[in-house]
mmCIF file of C-alpha atoms and ligand atoms in Angstrom:
data_model
loop_
_atom_site.group_PDB
_atom_site.id
_atom_site.type_symbol
_atom_site.label_atom_id
_atom_site.label_comp_id
_atom_site.label_asym_id
_atom_site.label_seq_id
_atom_site.Cartn_x
_atom_site.Cartn_y
_atom_site.Cartn_z
ATOM 1 C CA MET A 11 -11.507 83.745 -125.178
ATOM 2 C CA ALA A 12 -13.848 82.395 -122.493
ATOM 3 C CA ASP A 13 -12.851 78.844 -123.442
ATOM 4 C CA ASP A 14 -9.185 79.550 -122.884
ATOM 5 C CA TYR A 15 -9.648 81.137 -119.489
ATOM 6 C CA ASN A 16 -10.833 79.855 -116.190
ATOM 7 C CA ILE A 17 -9.441 82.017 -113.428
ATOM 8 C CA GLN A 18 -10.831 81.126 -110.042
ATOM 9 C CA ILE A 19 -11.254 83.598 -107.211
ATOM 10 C CA SER A 20 -9.006 81.541 -104.946
ATOM 11 C CA VAL A 21 -7.228 78.189 -105.139
ATOM 12 C CA PRO A 22 -5.525 76.540 -102.161
ATOM 13 C CA THR A 23 -1.848 75.781 -102.771
ATOM 14 C CA VAL A 24 -1.466 72.266 -101.377
ATOM 15 C CA GLY A 25 0.375 69.310 -102.900
ATOM 16 C CA ASP A 26 2.893 66.522 -102.396
ATOM 17 C CA GLU A 27 4.423 67.855 -99.189
ATOM 18 C CA GLU A 28 1.003 68.071 -97.544
ATOM 19 C CA TRP A 29 0.240 64.532 -98.806
ATOM 20 C CA CYS A 30 3.390 63.158 -97.159
ATOM 21 C CA ALA A 31 2.627 65.027 -93.949
ATOM 22 C CA ILE A 32 -0.877 63.524 -93.789
ATOM 23 C CA LYS A 33 0.507 60.045 -94.376
ATOM 24 C CA SER A 34 3.079 60.299 -91.620
ATOM 25 C CA SER A 35 0.417 61.576 -89.279
ATOM 26 C CA ILE A 36 -1.879 58.637 -90.063
ATOM 27 C CA ASP A 37 1.020 56.180 -89.772
ATOM 28 C CA SER A 38 1.846 57.576 -86.327
ATOM 29 C CA GLY A 39 -1.565 56.464 -85.029
ATOM 30 C CA TRP A 40 -2.130 59.746 -83.199
ATOM 31 C CA LEU A 41 -5.026 61.328 -85.065
ATOM 32 C CA THR A 42 -6.588 63.854 -82.716
ATOM 33 C CA GLN A 43 -4.812 66.884 -81.231
ATOM 34 C CA GLY A 44 -1.295 65.712 -80.487
ATOM 35 C CA PRO A 45 2.363 66.307 -81.448
ATOM 36 C CA LYS A 46 1.679 67.752 -84.926
ATOM 37 C CA VAL A 47 -0.825 70.272 -83.574
ATOM 38 C CA LYS A 48 1.745 71.250 -80.929
ATOM 39 C CA GLU A 49 4.414 71.728 -83.609
ATOM 40 C CA PHE A 50 2.030 73.834 -85.736
ATOM 41 C CA GLU A 51 1.102 75.931 -82.688
ATOM 42 C CA ASN A 52 4.750 76.555 -81.842
ATOM 43 C CA LEU A 53 5.620 77.617 -85.393
ATOM 44 C CA PHE A 54 2.525 79.831 -85.564
ATOM 45 C CA ALA A 55 3.327 81.488 -82.228
ATOM 46 C CA GLU A 56 6.898 82.143 -83.336
ATOM 47 C CA LYS A 57 5.788 83.680 -86.641
ATOM 48 C CA HIS A 58 3.304 85.985 -84.871
ATOM 49 C CA GLN A 59 5.689 86.771 -81.973
ATOM 50 C CA VAL A 60 3.261 85.627 -79.265
ATOM 51 C CA ARG A 61 3.794 83.461 -76.181
ATOM 52 C CA ASN A 62 0.825 81.165 -76.874
ATOM 53 C CA ALA A 63 -1.008 79.735 -79.880
ATOM 54 C CA LEU A 64 -3.939 77.291 -79.597
ATOM 55 C CA ALA A 65 -5.263 75.439 -82.645
ATOM 56 C CA THR A 66 -9.031 74.993 -83.041
ATOM 57 C CA THR A 67 -11.511 73.504 -85.513
ATOM 58 C CA SER A 68 -12.152 76.846 -87.267
ATOM 59 C CA CYS A 69 -11.834 80.589 -86.820
ATOM 60 C CA THR A 70 -15.485 80.665 -85.784
ATOM 61 C CA THR A 71 -14.794 78.331 -82.854
ATOM 62 C CA ALA A 72 -11.565 80.243 -82.121
ATOM 63 C CA LEU A 73 -13.627 83.457 -81.899
ATOM 64 C CA HIS A 74 -16.124 81.748 -79.582
ATOM 65 C CA LEU A 75 -13.385 80.400 -77.281
ATOM 66 C CA MET A 76 -11.580 83.742 -77.314
ATOM 67 C CA LEU A 77 -14.706 85.637 -76.253
ATOM 68 C CA LEU A 78 -15.492 83.056 -73.532
ATOM 69 C CA ALA A 79 -11.942 83.188 -72.179
ATOM 70 C CA ALA A 80 -12.214 87.001 -72.157
ATOM 71 C CA GLY A 81 -15.248 86.615 -69.883
ATOM 72 C CA ILE A 82 -17.832 87.872 -72.398
ATOM 73 C CA GLY A 83 -21.372 86.854 -71.388
ATOM 74 C CA PRO A 84 -24.995 88.000 -71.027
ATOM 75 C CA GLY A 85 -25.355 91.732 -70.408
ATOM 76 C CA ASP A 86 -22.093 92.552 -72.203
ATOM 77 C CA GLU A 87 -21.810 94.523 -75.412
ATOM 78 C CA VAL A 88 -19.089 93.790 -77.945
ATOM 79 C CA ILE A 89 -18.463 96.303 -80.729
ATOM 80 C CA VAL A 90 -18.105 94.586 -84.121
ATOM 81 C CA PRO A 91 -17.712 96.112 -87.608
ATOM 82 C CA SER A 92 -20.737 95.543 -89.842
ATOM 83 C CA PHE A 93 -18.706 94.791 -92.990
ATOM 84 C CA THR A 94 -17.249 91.374 -92.098
ATOM 85 C CA TRP A 95 -18.039 87.677 -92.362
ATOM 86 C CA ILE A 96 -21.127 86.789 -90.294
ATOM 87 C CA SER A 97 -19.253 84.619 -87.795
ATOM 88 C CA THR A 98 -17.550 87.657 -86.236
ATOM 89 C CA ALA A 99 -20.974 88.700 -84.905
ATOM 90 C CA ASN A 100 -22.313 85.146 -84.466
ATOM 91 C CA ALA A 101 -19.524 84.344 -81.994
ATOM 92 C CA VAL A 102 -20.727 87.214 -79.781
ATOM 93 C CA GLU A 103 -24.294 85.844 -79.982
ATOM 94 C CA TYR A 104 -23.057 82.358 -78.940
ATOM 95 C CA CYS A 105 -21.879 83.920 -75.657
ATOM 96 C CA GLY A 106 -25.282 85.475 -75.000
ATOM 97 C CA ALA A 107 -23.766 88.939 -75.368
ATOM 98 C CA LYS A 108 -24.868 91.715 -77.726
ATOM 99 C CA PRO A 109 -22.903 92.466 -80.891
ATOM 100 C CA VAL A 110 -23.069 96.239 -81.336
ATOM 101 C CA LEU A 111 -22.511 96.873 -85.024
ATOM 102 C CA CYS A 112 -20.267 99.683 -86.064
ATOM 103 C CA ASP A 113 -19.627 101.338 -89.427
ATOM 104 C CA VAL A 114 -16.446 100.889 -91.461
ATOM 105 C CA ASP A 115 -14.079 103.168 -93.308
ATOM 106 C CA VAL A 116 -14.567 102.699 -97.084
ATOM 107 C CA GLU A 117 -10.891 103.539 -97.639
ATOM 108 C CA THR A 118 -9.575 100.535 -95.714
ATOM 109 C CA TYR A 119 -12.768 98.408 -95.309
ATOM 110 C CA ASN A 120 -11.887 98.286 -91.591
ATOM 111 C CA ILE A 121 -13.760 99.418 -88.474
ATOM 112 C CA SER A 122 -14.131 103.199 -88.174
ATOM 113 C CA LEU A 123 -12.688 104.794 -85.037
ATOM 114 C CA GLU A 124 -15.252 107.601 -85.184
ATOM 115 C CA SER A 125 -18.066 105.055 -85.261
ATOM 116 C CA ILE A 126 -16.533 103.061 -82.356
ATOM 117 C CA ILE A 127 -16.513 106.156 -80.126
ATOM 118 C CA LYS A 128 -20.227 106.722 -80.810
ATOM 119 C CA LYS A 129 -21.135 103.120 -79.930
ATOM 120 C CA ILE A 130 -19.366 102.861 -76.558
ATOM 121 C CA THR A 131 -21.739 102.528 -73.566
ATOM 122 C CA PRO A 132 -21.157 101.553 -69.897
ATOM 123 C CA ASN A 133 -21.852 97.938 -71.006
ATOM 124 C CA THR A 134 -19.122 97.848 -73.646
ATOM 125 C CA LYS A 135 -16.812 95.048 -72.582
ATOM 126 C CA ALA A 136 -14.761 94.586 -75.741
ATOM 127 C CA ILE A 137 -14.095 95.734 -79.277
ATOM 128 C CA LEU A 138 -13.665 92.895 -81.753
ATOM 129 C CA VAL A 139 -11.645 94.458 -84.572
ATOM 130 C CA VAL A 140 -11.358 92.652 -87.922
ATOM 131 C CA HIS A 141 -8.208 92.929 -90.044
ATOM 132 C CA LEU A 142 -10.286 92.549 -93.175
ATOM 133 C CA PHE A 143 -8.765 90.974 -96.293
ATOM 134 C CA GLY A 144 -5.369 91.027 -94.525
ATOM 135 C CA LEU A 145 -4.989 94.733 -93.672
ATOM 136 C CA CYS A 146 -4.338 95.424 -89.971
ATOM 137 C CA VAL A 147 -6.529 97.821 -88.012
ATOM 138 C CA ASP A 148 -4.564 100.547 -86.187
ATOM 139 C CA VAL A 149 -5.219 99.076 -82.735
ATOM 140 C CA GLU A 150 -2.784 101.451 -80.984
ATOM 141 C CA LEU A 151 -4.769 104.434 -82.229
ATOM 142 C CA ILE A 152 -8.051 102.910 -80.993
ATOM 143 C CA LYS A 153 -6.486 102.131 -77.585
ATOM 144 C CA SER A 154 -5.367 105.753 -77.232
ATOM 145 C CA GLN A 155 -8.961 106.962 -77.674
ATOM 146 C CA ILE A 156 -10.875 104.584 -75.366
ATOM 147 C CA LYS A 157 -10.895 103.604 -71.693
ATOM 148 C CA SER A 158 -8.352 100.929 -70.804
ATOM 149 C CA ASN A 159 -10.969 98.629 -69.223
ATOM 150 C CA ILE A 160 -12.409 97.920 -72.692
ATOM 151 C CA LEU A 161 -10.719 94.805 -74.101
ATOM 152 C CA ILE A 162 -9.435 94.658 -77.656
ATOM 153 C CA LEU A 163 -9.847 91.307 -79.401
ATOM 154 C CA GLU A 164 -8.829 90.600 -82.996
ATOM 155 C CA ASP A 165 -10.553 88.684 -85.789
ATOM 156 C CA CYS A 166 -7.411 87.764 -87.738
ATOM 157 C CA ALA A 167 -9.188 85.313 -90.094
ATOM 158 C CA CYS A 168 -7.600 86.973 -93.140
ATOM 159 C CA ALA A 169 -4.439 88.249 -91.481
ATOM 160 C CA ALA A 170 -1.911 85.421 -91.014
ATOM 161 C CA GLY A 171 1.453 87.107 -91.562
ATOM 162 C CA ALA A 172 0.070 90.677 -91.556
ATOM 163 C CA SER A 173 1.589 93.399 -89.359
ATOM 164 C CA ILE A 174 1.439 97.085 -88.503
ATOM 165 C CA ARG A 175 4.588 99.063 -87.648
ATOM 166 C CA GLY A 176 6.327 95.707 -87.258
ATOM 167 C CA ILE A 177 3.814 94.248 -84.768
ATOM 168 C CA PRO A 178 2.052 91.131 -86.074
ATOM 169 C CA ALA A 179 -1.715 90.613 -86.228
ATOM 170 C CA GLY A 180 -2.734 88.458 -83.254
ATOM 171 C CA LYS A 181 -0.416 90.404 -80.923
ATOM 172 C CA LEU A 182 -2.177 93.774 -81.105
ATOM 173 C CA GLY A 183 -4.937 93.091 -78.566
ATOM 174 C CA LEU A 184 -5.547 90.668 -75.695
ATOM 175 C CA ALA A 185 -5.944 87.800 -78.192
ATOM 176 C CA GLY A 186 -6.508 87.045 -81.879
ATOM 177 C CA ALA A 187 -8.419 84.370 -83.851
ATOM 178 C CA PHE A 188 -7.125 83.088 -87.229
ATOM 179 C CA SER A 189 -8.707 80.932 -89.969
ATOM 180 C CA PHE A 190 -7.296 78.116 -92.110
ATOM 181 C CA HIS A 191 -10.328 77.768 -94.376
ATOM 182 C CA PRO A 192 -9.233 77.189 -98.025
ATOM 183 C CA ARG A 193 -10.172 80.809 -98.907
ATOM 184 C CA LYS A 194 -7.471 82.100 -96.525
ATOM 185 C CA SER A 195 -3.730 82.439 -97.192
ATOM 186 C CA ILE A 196 -2.765 79.134 -95.575
ATOM 187 C CA THR A 197 -5.153 76.227 -95.073
ATOM 188 C CA THR A 198 -5.729 73.021 -93.130
ATOM 189 C CA GLY A 199 -9.133 72.340 -94.789
ATOM 190 C CA GLU A 200 -11.025 73.722 -91.819
ATOM 191 C CA GLY A 201 -9.110 75.090 -88.861
ATOM 192 C CA GLY A 202 -8.348 78.053 -86.653
ATOM 193 C CA MET A 203 -5.859 79.413 -84.108
ATOM 194 C CA ILE A 204 -6.002 81.646 -81.049
ATOM 195 C CA THR A 205 -2.933 83.731 -80.253
ATOM 196 C CA THR A 206 -2.238 85.573 -76.980
ATOM 197 C CA ASP A 207 0.629 86.815 -74.844
ATOM 198 C CA ASP A 208 -1.462 86.281 -71.696
ATOM 199 C CA ASP A 209 -0.632 82.901 -70.098
ATOM 200 C CA ASN A 210 -3.732 82.772 -67.864
ATOM 201 C CA PHE A 211 -5.989 83.568 -70.807
ATOM 202 C CA SER A 212 -4.267 80.815 -72.774
ATOM 203 C CA SER A 213 -4.723 78.164 -70.024
ATOM 204 C CA LEU A 214 -8.421 78.994 -69.736
ATOM 205 C CA ALA A 215 -8.942 78.887 -73.529
ATOM 206 C CA SER A 216 -7.027 75.605 -73.683
ATOM 207 C CA LYS A 217 -9.252 74.073 -70.998
ATOM 208 C CA LEU A 218 -12.443 75.320 -72.694
ATOM 209 C CA ARG A 219 -11.230 73.816 -75.982
ATOM 210 C CA ASN A 220 -11.083 70.348 -74.389
ATOM 211 C CA HIS A 221 -14.493 69.970 -72.657
ATOM 212 C CA GLY A 222 -13.291 72.026 -69.690
ATOM 213 C CA ALA A 223 -10.961 69.229 -68.579
ATOM 214 C CA GLN A 224 -8.361 70.221 -66.006
ATOM 215 C CA ILE A 225 -5.641 68.047 -67.564
ATOM 216 C CA SER A 226 -4.887 67.649 -71.262
ATOM 217 C CA GLU A 227 -5.620 64.489 -73.263
ATOM 218 C CA GLU A 228 -1.930 64.063 -73.980
ATOM 219 C CA SER A 229 -0.769 64.140 -70.377
ATOM 220 C CA ARG A 230 -3.653 61.877 -69.359
ATOM 221 C CA HIS A 231 -2.726 59.400 -72.102
ATOM 222 C CA SER A 232 0.973 59.306 -71.342
ATOM 223 C CA GLY A 233 0.786 59.660 -67.540
ATOM 224 C CA ALA A 234 1.592 56.908 -65.028
ATOM 225 C CA LYS A 235 -1.862 56.885 -63.431
ATOM 226 C CA PRO A 236 -4.242 55.031 -65.800
ATOM 227 C CA TYR A 237 -7.172 55.359 -63.340
ATOM 228 C CA LEU A 238 -7.054 59.130 -63.523
ATOM 229 C CA LEU A 239 -9.933 60.984 -65.180
ATOM 230 C CA PRO A 240 -9.859 64.759 -65.133
ATOM 231 C CA ASP A 241 -12.215 66.953 -63.158
ATOM 232 C CA PHE A 242 -14.366 69.487 -65.032
ATOM 233 C CA ASP A 243 -15.024 72.780 -63.302
ATOM 234 C CA VAL A 244 -16.287 74.848 -66.257
ATOM 235 C CA LEU A 245 -18.648 74.225 -69.187
ATOM 236 C CA GLY A 246 -16.287 73.408 -72.034
ATOM 237 C CA TYR A 247 -16.452 72.380 -75.679
ATOM 238 C CA ASN A 248 -14.692 70.075 -78.086
ATOM 239 C CA TYR A 249 -12.939 72.506 -80.443
ATOM 240 C CA ARG A 250 -9.726 70.489 -80.897
ATOM 241 C CA MET A 251 -7.918 70.364 -84.249
ATOM 242 C CA THR A 252 -6.944 66.904 -85.548
ATOM 243 C CA ASP A 253 -3.262 65.984 -85.825
ATOM 244 C CA ILE A 254 -3.855 65.300 -89.530
ATOM 245 C CA GLN A 255 -4.749 68.974 -89.970
ATOM 246 C CA GLY A 256 -1.878 69.969 -87.675
ATOM 247 C CA ALA A 257 0.520 68.126 -89.999
ATOM 248 C CA ILE A 258 -0.815 70.089 -93.001
ATOM 249 C CA GLY A 259 -0.503 73.296 -90.978
ATOM 250 C CA VAL A 260 3.179 72.633 -90.247
ATOM 251 C CA VAL A 261 3.877 72.475 -93.997
ATOM 252 C CA GLN A 262 1.643 75.448 -94.833
ATOM 253 C CA ILE A 263 3.102 77.823 -92.227
ATOM 254 C CA SER A 264 6.569 77.243 -93.691
ATOM 255 C CA LYS A 265 5.228 78.638 -96.996
ATOM 256 C CA LEU A 266 3.403 81.658 -95.568
ATOM 257 C CA ASN A 267 6.116 84.240 -96.294
ATOM 258 C CA ARG A 268 6.457 83.075 -99.893
ATOM 259 C CA PHE A 269 2.674 83.029 -100.379
ATOM 260 C CA ILE A 270 2.396 86.630 -99.175
ATOM 261 C CA MET A 271 5.323 87.802 -101.323
ATOM 262 C CA GLU A 272 3.870 86.206 -104.454
ATOM 263 C CA ARG A 273 0.421 87.654 -103.779
ATOM 264 C CA GLU A 274 1.943 91.060 -103.134
ATOM 265 C CA GLN A 275 3.611 91.000 -106.573
ATOM 266 C CA LEU A 276 0.275 90.218 -108.227
ATOM 267 C CA ALA A 277 -1.535 92.828 -106.125
ATOM 268 C CA LYS A 278 0.989 95.492 -107.143
ATOM 269 C CA LEU A 279 0.491 94.612 -110.795
ATOM 270 C CA TYR A 280 -3.293 94.911 -110.346
ATOM 271 C CA VAL A 281 -2.884 98.324 -108.705
ATOM 272 C CA GLU A 282 -0.634 99.533 -111.532
ATOM 273 C CA LEU A 283 -2.879 98.282 -114.346
ATOM 274 C CA LEU A 284 -6.155 99.291 -112.676
ATOM 275 C CA SER A 285 -4.978 102.895 -112.446
ATOM 276 C CA GLU A 286 -6.050 103.025 -116.109
ATOM 277 C CA VAL A 287 -9.644 102.060 -115.244
ATOM 278 C CA PRO A 288 -11.076 105.233 -113.681
ATOM 279 C CA TRP A 289 -14.240 103.710 -112.191
ATOM 280 C CA ILE A 290 -12.415 101.064 -110.129
ATOM 281 C CA LYS A 291 -10.565 101.939 -106.937
ATOM 282 C CA SER A 292 -7.733 99.644 -105.857
ATOM 283 C CA PRO A 293 -7.302 98.784 -102.167
ATOM 284 C CA VAL A 294 -5.362 101.274 -100.067
ATOM 285 C CA ILE A 295 -2.047 100.099 -98.581
ATOM 286 C CA PRO A 296 -0.887 102.382 -95.737
ATOM 287 C CA ILE A 297 2.910 102.443 -95.694
ATOM 288 C CA ASP A 298 3.111 101.393 -92.030
ATOM 289 C CA ARG A 299 1.454 98.027 -92.758
ATOM 290 C CA GLN A 300 2.400 94.642 -94.223
ATOM 291 C CA HIS A 301 -0.769 93.542 -96.036
ATOM 292 C CA ALA A 302 -1.371 89.770 -95.982
ATOM 293 C CA TRP A 303 -3.292 89.883 -99.294
ATOM 294 C CA GLN A 304 -5.901 87.261 -98.383
ATOM 295 C CA SER A 305 -8.065 88.947 -101.058
ATOM 296 C CA PHE A 306 -7.654 91.747 -103.575
ATOM 297 C CA VAL A 307 -10.773 93.857 -103.021
ATOM 298 C CA THR A 308 -11.576 96.878 -105.179
ATOM 299 C CA MET A 309 -14.480 99.334 -105.102
ATOM 300 C CA ILE A 310 -16.633 100.156 -108.097
ATOM 301 C CA ASP A 311 -17.600 103.825 -108.206
ATOM 302 C CA PRO A 312 -21.366 103.605 -108.788
ATOM 303 C CA LYS A 313 -21.459 107.141 -110.241
ATOM 304 C CA SER A 314 -18.859 106.714 -112.966
ATOM 305 C CA SER A 315 -19.058 102.969 -113.637
ATOM 306 C CA PRO A 316 -20.621 102.071 -117.017
ATOM 307 C CA ARG A 317 -22.425 99.146 -115.319
ATOM 308 C CA ASN A 318 -23.246 98.344 -111.713
ATOM 309 C CA ARG A 319 -21.103 95.936 -109.674
ATOM 310 C CA ASP A 320 -23.261 92.879 -110.273
ATOM 311 C CA LEU A 321 -23.254 93.389 -114.056
ATOM 312 C CA VAL A 322 -19.487 93.833 -114.008
ATOM 313 C CA MET A 323 -19.256 90.501 -112.162
ATOM 314 C CA GLU A 324 -21.504 88.854 -114.772
ATOM 315 C CA TYR A 325 -19.295 90.113 -117.581
ATOM 316 C CA LEU A 326 -16.193 88.690 -115.883
ATOM 317 C CA HIS A 327 -17.982 85.391 -115.303
ATOM 318 C CA GLN A 328 -19.018 85.130 -118.991
ATOM 319 C CA ASN A 329 -15.368 85.519 -119.896
ATOM 320 C CA GLY A 330 -14.015 82.847 -117.556
ATOM 321 C CA VAL A 331 -13.069 85.008 -114.575
ATOM 322 C CA ALA A 332 -14.530 84.443 -111.128
ATOM 323 C CA SER A 333 -15.146 87.381 -108.795
ATOM 324 C CA ARG A 334 -17.015 87.928 -105.526
ATOM 325 C CA PRO A 335 -18.392 90.784 -103.475
ATOM 326 C CA GLY A 336 -15.732 91.697 -100.840
ATOM 327 C CA THR A 337 -18.013 90.273 -98.144
ATOM 328 C CA HIS A 338 -21.504 91.028 -96.786
ATOM 329 C CA ALA A 339 -22.724 93.661 -94.338
ATOM 330 C CA ILE A 340 -24.164 92.119 -91.187
ATOM 331 C CA HIS A 341 -26.802 94.831 -90.709
ATOM 332 C CA MET A 342 -28.338 93.707 -94.031
ATOM 333 C CA LEU A 343 -28.646 90.016 -93.015
ATOM 334 C CA SER A 344 -32.125 88.984 -91.828
ATOM 335 C CA TYR A 345 -31.199 87.513 -88.430
ATOM 336 C CA TYR A 346 -29.453 90.701 -87.285
ATOM 337 C CA LYS A 347 -31.706 93.143 -89.115
ATOM 338 C CA LYS A 348 -34.787 91.715 -87.392
ATOM 339 C CA LYS A 349 -33.304 91.015 -83.974
ATOM 340 C CA TYR A 350 -31.814 94.478 -83.523
ATOM 341 C CA SER A 351 -34.115 96.521 -85.854
ATOM 342 C CA LEU A 352 -31.129 97.762 -87.842
ATOM 343 C CA SER A 353 -31.432 100.263 -90.645
ATOM 344 C CA GLN A 354 -29.152 100.658 -93.632
ATOM 345 C CA SER A 355 -28.833 104.412 -93.245
ATOM 346 C CA ASP A 356 -26.961 103.960 -89.940
ATOM 347 C CA PHE A 357 -24.124 102.189 -91.760
ATOM 348 C CA PRO A 358 -23.361 104.175 -94.929
ATOM 349 C CA GLY A 359 -19.778 102.876 -95.194
ATOM 350 C CA ALA A 360 -20.618 99.195 -94.684
ATOM 351 C CA THR A 361 -23.645 99.448 -97.002
ATOM 352 C CA SER A 362 -21.561 100.976 -99.766
ATOM 353 C CA CYS A 363 -18.877 98.294 -99.311
ATOM 354 C CA ALA A 364 -21.503 95.524 -99.456
ATOM 355 C CA LEU A 365 -22.994 96.904 -102.679
ATOM 356 C CA ASN A 366 -19.894 98.114 -104.520
ATOM 357 C CA SER A 367 -16.928 96.002 -103.395
ATOM 358 C CA LEU A 368 -15.467 93.601 -105.919
ATOM 359 C CA ALA A 369 -12.895 90.932 -105.063
ATOM 360 C CA LEU A 370 -10.780 89.957 -108.076
ATOM 361 C CA PRO A 371 -8.961 86.611 -108.368
ATOM 362 C CA LEU A 372 -5.838 86.394 -106.215
ATOM 363 C CA HIS A 373 -4.032 83.186 -105.336
ATOM 364 C CA ASN A 374 -0.637 81.519 -105.611
ATOM 365 C CA LYS A 375 -1.334 79.626 -108.816
ATOM 366 C CA MET A 376 -2.017 82.824 -110.780
ATOM 367 C CA THR A 377 0.435 84.437 -113.171
ATOM 368 C CA SER A 378 0.924 88.025 -114.247
ATOM 369 C CA SER A 379 -0.779 87.205 -117.589
ATOM 370 C CA ASP A 380 -3.871 86.186 -115.614
ATOM 371 C CA VAL A 381 -3.877 89.586 -113.901
ATOM 372 C CA LYS A 382 -3.436 91.325 -117.275
ATOM 373 C CA TYR A 383 -6.345 89.357 -118.731
ATOM 374 C CA VAL A 384 -8.663 90.289 -115.825
ATOM 375 C CA VAL A 385 -7.814 93.975 -116.181
ATOM 376 C CA LYS A 386 -8.200 93.794 -119.984
ATOM 377 C CA LEU A 387 -11.773 92.539 -119.488
ATOM 378 C CA LEU A 388 -12.520 95.383 -117.089
ATOM 379 C CA HIS A 389 -11.140 97.832 -119.671
ATOM 380 C CA GLU A 390 -13.545 96.440 -122.272
ATOM 381 C CA ILE A 391 -16.629 97.209 -120.186
ATOM 382 C CA LYS A 392 -18.505 100.127 -121.717
HETATM 383 C C1 LIG B 15 -13.332 83.470 -92.991
HETATM 384 C C2 LIG B 15 -13.663 84.380 -91.899
HETATM 385 C C3 LIG B 15 -14.172 83.919 -90.664
HETATM 386 C C4 LIG B 15 -14.550 82.492 -90.434
HETATM 387 O O1 LIG B 15 -13.497 81.595 -90.524
HETATM 388 P P1 LIG B 15 -13.801 80.008 -90.457
HETATM 389 O O2 LIG B 15 -12.450 79.413 -90.243
HETATM 390 O O3 LIG B 15 -14.413 79.634 -91.768
HETATM 391 O O4 LIG B 15 -14.714 79.775 -89.314
HETATM 392 C C5 LIG B 15 -14.378 84.842 -89.661
HETATM 393 N N1 LIG B 15 -14.117 86.150 -89.836
HETATM 394 C C6 LIG B 15 -13.643 86.637 -91.009
HETATM 395 C C7 LIG B 15 -13.352 88.095 -91.141
HETATM 396 C C8 LIG B 15 -13.423 85.769 -92.086
HETATM 397 O O5 LIG B 15 -12.970 86.261 -93.252
#
């Protein structure tokens, strides 16, 4: 059986259309941020119903820019869930601010409101919520329970196309940061995007993305005053996306709806078939949310499971099926554990997710027989 099967955890769906787009971008001679990035930004903004979208080199750099543009700096605390990819917290560190880790809800894998309330201090400047694996956090509910001077920022790395009560991810707080890494629903190789309805925030983030220059590369290049160099009044960065990536993004965003629909079909089949495996819990899908299905993450019940999570993963691997832990818990990673003297017992939800979560293969090249095979293997485990 193992010889017949090789089901990967995730496979990017890119092909001929992306090839053609890259070629036309190279033929145009404009390789750095230019017309294709602009087109991608416009399509992305439209899809997420926001006034502004700014492409970046990754979600990590998008998070950094977003925090800088929100004025986060030394002395500030930013509340971050502990069960997330490390860069959510790293971006806060880059700004010289303190990431205050918060526990998560094991039902949804997302930040726990109860835990947020406990972590708020007079120094809390923002809450950086993470729509993990593509499920939106209920930002409205959080807003109703906290003071309005605390900013809400969104890590939307997994949430392109997700929404809650009809409002898209990236429009729920002051700004959102998306990822186009190949593990996410749509990809540009590496890449990211900031979304915001706030025009001033957007101009500042745009300036910081381009070394802090007061005029854009494009207008400088095409302007009538060749002697003009911009002035720089802030410390900026080079976080610009290339036009080659922008061209891939334009093709990928047009496929986002289809990608999500196909993944949703597979996810529903998983949920149905896994109901027969009592020691595995399928992800929860609240009815007010459109899940983006970046990953299909289950939880192994350590009490009733015949083997622990890691042994289950080994069994799948031996039979040609890739799997991964959902993600890691930041309080268990050495840099954070040492720097902030964190203890596991303060984060029971995130610790349990780190130890017992199991992401099963989910991507747009999978078929329903692949899903059936994965579940059959899980059934076999005794
Ligand atoms: C993938 C991911 C990131 C990082 O995205 P990059 O584009 O690789 O920098 C950040 N946060 C979360 C929650 C992620 O899943």
